[in-house]
Amino acid sequence: GAVVSQHPSRVICKSGTSVKIECRSLDFQATTMFWYRQFPKQSLMLMATSNEGSKATYEQGVEKDKFLINHASLTLSTLTVTSAHPEDSSFYICSARSRTSGGAGEQYFGPGTRLTVT
Amino acid sequence: QKEVEQDPGPLSVPEGAIVSLNCTYSNSAFQYFMWYRQYSRKGPELLMYTYSSGNKEDGRFTAQVDKSSKYISLFIRDSQPSDSATYLCAMRGRDTGGGNKLTFGTGTQLKVEL
């Protein structure tokens, strides 16, 4: 099956520092990757969509200068939270859609990264 | 009004029960419908997807879509404690070439008790 990994799984950082989260598709080429944020007991909130080799498309209300997304290859996308603050603490999840996804355009999700900003 | 409405639960059922999970939506452009299962502190896992109206069965799981009523369901037969998780419905419209983002429901938390 399609496997998506994320690294790190948990990270604690100090306020004002930057944190990079990696998302990798392990056994398929991901033409599109998505980054979500999830608060406790709430659904996933789409932050941005990135297509390989092009700039990410951010959802309304998401600061592109704060959440830097890079989709440098067909198997790797990164999310960098710059100048993190406690309110950025959340569960960040990436998903990937493969080049050969069927009509449903199935997205395969990573296991998530728990970010805690102190 | 949210585009996708889903009862957050929690829903508690005894082992072996039939579980019915539902979502309603308002956007008539949605054509692809998915159900994801998410265990605590894990990423969502795709369970089933259906295109347009109809039923789809996979083992103990059956997904139903009624586009005329803008209503989708997931049935779980012979529920097991291992089915305890949050179930998210998700949907999208036709392929636009722009990434095909999904719209999610809030998720229903299910607990299957021994």
XYZ file of C-alpha atoms in Angstrom:
232
model
C 0.000 0.000 0.000
C 0.917 3.663 -0.226
C 3.000 4.715 2.758
C 3.663 8.260 3.881
C 6.120 9.008 6.646
C 6.641 12.118 8.706
C 9.621 13.207 10.729
C 9.841 14.014 13.530
C 6.823 12.451 15.205
C 7.097 14.814 18.148
C 9.027 18.013 18.621
C 9.284 20.509 21.429
C 10.822 23.866 20.685
C 11.215 27.203 22.337
C 9.211 30.232 21.345
C 10.874 32.176 18.561
C 12.708 29.257 16.998
C 11.907 27.537 13.700
C 10.944 23.922 13.214
C 11.058 21.836 10.045
C 8.768 18.863 9.482
C 9.430 16.402 6.674
C 6.845 14.420 4.770
C 7.933 11.582 2.509
C 6.072 9.243 0.217
C 7.969 5.976 0.595
C 6.712 3.785 -2.213
C 5.115 6.119 -4.706
C 5.638 9.448 -6.390
C 3.528 12.195 -4.913
C 2.572 14.803 -7.447
C 0.584 16.679 -4.830
C 1.090 16.962 -1.105
C -1.201 18.554 1.416
C -0.489 19.957 4.852
C -3.136 19.912 7.552
C -3.388 21.106 11.084
C -5.561 19.378 13.653
C -6.578 20.638 17.072
C -7.713 18.208 19.774
C -11.065 16.606 18.977
C -11.419 18.685 15.842
C -11.217 17.825 12.193
C -8.350 18.453 9.848
C -7.852 21.990 8.661
C -6.154 22.238 5.291
C -3.272 24.693 5.418
C -1.808 24.415 1.940
C -1.520 22.334 -1.191
C 1.796 21.875 -2.923
C 2.554 20.452 -6.323
C 6.045 19.241 -7.067
C 8.207 21.970 -8.487
C 5.788 24.821 -7.955
C 4.852 27.194 -5.156
C 2.379 26.054 -2.554
C -1.191 27.294 -2.576
C -2.219 28.444 0.879
C -5.715 28.414 2.289
C -7.293 31.647 3.373
C -6.038 32.774 6.745
C -2.818 30.751 6.645
C 0.304 32.920 6.754
C 2.624 31.820 3.979
C 5.595 33.584 5.540
C 5.082 31.740 8.778
C 4.420 28.295 7.349
C 6.984 27.739 4.622
C 6.282 24.784 2.377
C 8.741 23.264 -0.037
C 7.952 20.387 -2.381
C 11.356 19.865 -3.910
C 10.901 16.341 -5.225
C 8.204 13.810 -5.996
C 8.787 12.103 -2.664
C 9.527 14.920 -0.236
C 7.737 17.984 1.063
C 8.734 20.059 4.068
C 6.823 22.408 6.318
C 8.839 24.941 8.283
C 7.124 26.773 11.104
C 9.100 29.979 11.451
C 9.365 31.963 14.667
C 7.100 29.506 16.415
C 4.821 30.651 19.221
C 2.775 28.646 21.732
C -0.366 29.119 19.651
C 1.355 27.181 16.852
C 1.341 24.096 19.052
C -0.746 21.533 17.221
C -0.804 18.223 15.394
C 0.470 18.689 11.846
C -0.387 16.024 9.285
C 0.679 15.722 5.688
C -0.948 13.708 2.960
C 0.114 12.790 -0.525
C -1.669 12.026 -3.725
C 0.088 9.785 -6.170
C 0.565 10.276 -9.853
C -1.509 7.148 -10.406
C -4.307 7.895 -7.955
C -7.663 6.768 -9.170
C -10.643 8.947 -9.858
C -11.198 9.546 -6.189
C -7.770 11.120 -5.958
C -7.059 9.200 -2.788
C -4.884 10.972 -0.316
C -2.621 8.922 1.880
C -1.826 10.433 5.228
C 1.320 10.494 7.278
C 1.260 9.639 10.983
C 1.430 13.287 12.026
C 3.841 15.457 13.970
C 3.002 16.777 17.406
C 4.526 20.237 17.808
C 4.743 21.816 21.242
C 6.087 25.347 21.538
C 7.115 26.375 25.041
C -23.509 26.511 7.665
C -20.571 24.153 7.238
C -20.165 22.446 3.892
C -19.993 19.065 5.621
C -21.815 18.248 8.838
C -20.964 15.265 10.985
C -22.157 14.389 14.461
C -19.049 14.433 16.651
C -20.415 11.839 19.077
C -19.024 10.232 21.121
C -20.892 7.132 20.066
C -20.634 4.125 22.355
C -21.870 0.687 21.267
C -21.492 -2.879 22.543
C -19.256 -5.316 20.724
C -21.061 -6.964 17.825
C -23.429 -4.061 17.211
C -24.078 -2.517 13.826
C -22.751 1.017 13.720
C -24.128 3.737 11.483
C -22.072 6.854 10.870
C -23.405 9.693 8.765
C -22.538 12.965 7.110
C -24.613 15.540 5.313
C -23.277 18.094 2.911
C -24.467 21.158 1.080
C -22.206 21.387 -1.979
C -23.883 19.618 -4.900
C -20.563 19.595 -6.775
C -19.132 16.903 -4.525
C -18.766 13.650 -6.429
C -16.156 11.625 -4.555
C -16.864 10.508 -1.025
C -14.441 8.955 1.404
C -14.337 7.583 4.899
C -11.182 7.756 6.963
C -10.454 6.132 10.298
C -8.159 7.914 12.721
C -6.785 6.342 15.845
C -5.721 8.627 18.658
C -2.569 10.598 17.815
C -2.236 8.966 14.406
C -2.854 10.108 10.865
C -6.133 9.230 9.115
C -6.315 5.956 7.227
C -8.460 5.655 4.119
C -11.186 3.053 4.639
C -13.416 3.405 1.626
C -14.323 5.717 -1.170
C -17.282 5.867 -3.495
C -18.026 7.828 -6.598
C -21.436 9.449 -6.999
C -24.485 7.666 -5.581
C -24.619 4.020 -4.632
C -23.284 1.436 -2.234
C -19.885 -0.117 -1.767
C -19.036 -3.009 0.495
C -15.678 -4.118 1.856
C -15.735 -6.799 4.498
C -17.602 -5.490 7.527
C -17.814 -1.986 6.091
C -20.480 -0.622 3.752
C -20.480 2.907 2.389
C -23.639 4.478 0.990
C -24.063 7.715 -0.908
C -27.389 9.378 -1.620
C -26.634 12.437 -3.689
C -30.285 13.417 -3.983
C -30.414 13.843 -0.219
C -26.774 14.945 0.098
C -26.287 12.246 2.689
C -23.580 9.631 3.088
C -23.281 6.755 5.523
C -20.766 4.220 6.729
C -22.047 1.022 8.298
C -19.854 -1.233 10.382
C -21.170 -4.727 11.006
C -20.125 -6.927 13.909
C -18.247 -4.051 15.482
C -15.077 -4.856 17.398
C -13.179 -2.984 20.121
C -10.450 -2.421 17.539
C -12.936 -0.323 15.570
C -12.816 2.268 18.347
C -11.502 5.374 16.634
C -12.625 8.644 15.113
C -14.266 8.295 11.715
C -14.004 11.205 9.321
C -16.017 11.639 6.173
C -14.393 13.570 3.350
C -15.492 14.601 -0.094
C -14.464 16.525 -3.163
C -15.654 17.601 -6.571
C -14.331 16.742 -9.993
C -10.646 16.757 -10.774
C -9.723 20.395 -11.341
C -6.016 19.827 -11.800
C -5.398 22.126 -8.882
C -4.769 19.507 -6.265
C -8.270 18.227 -5.568
C -8.501 19.220 -1.953
C -10.849 17.335 0.325
C -13.481 18.813 2.584
C -13.678 16.926 5.863
C -16.377 16.463 8.417
C -15.497 17.046 12.039
C -15.268 13.302 12.729
C -17.357 10.970 14.892
C -15.666 9.379 17.862
C -16.692 5.733 18.179
C -16.119 3.455 21.145
C -16.936 -0.230 20.951
C -17.253 -1.706 24.407
C -16.601 -5.306 25.408
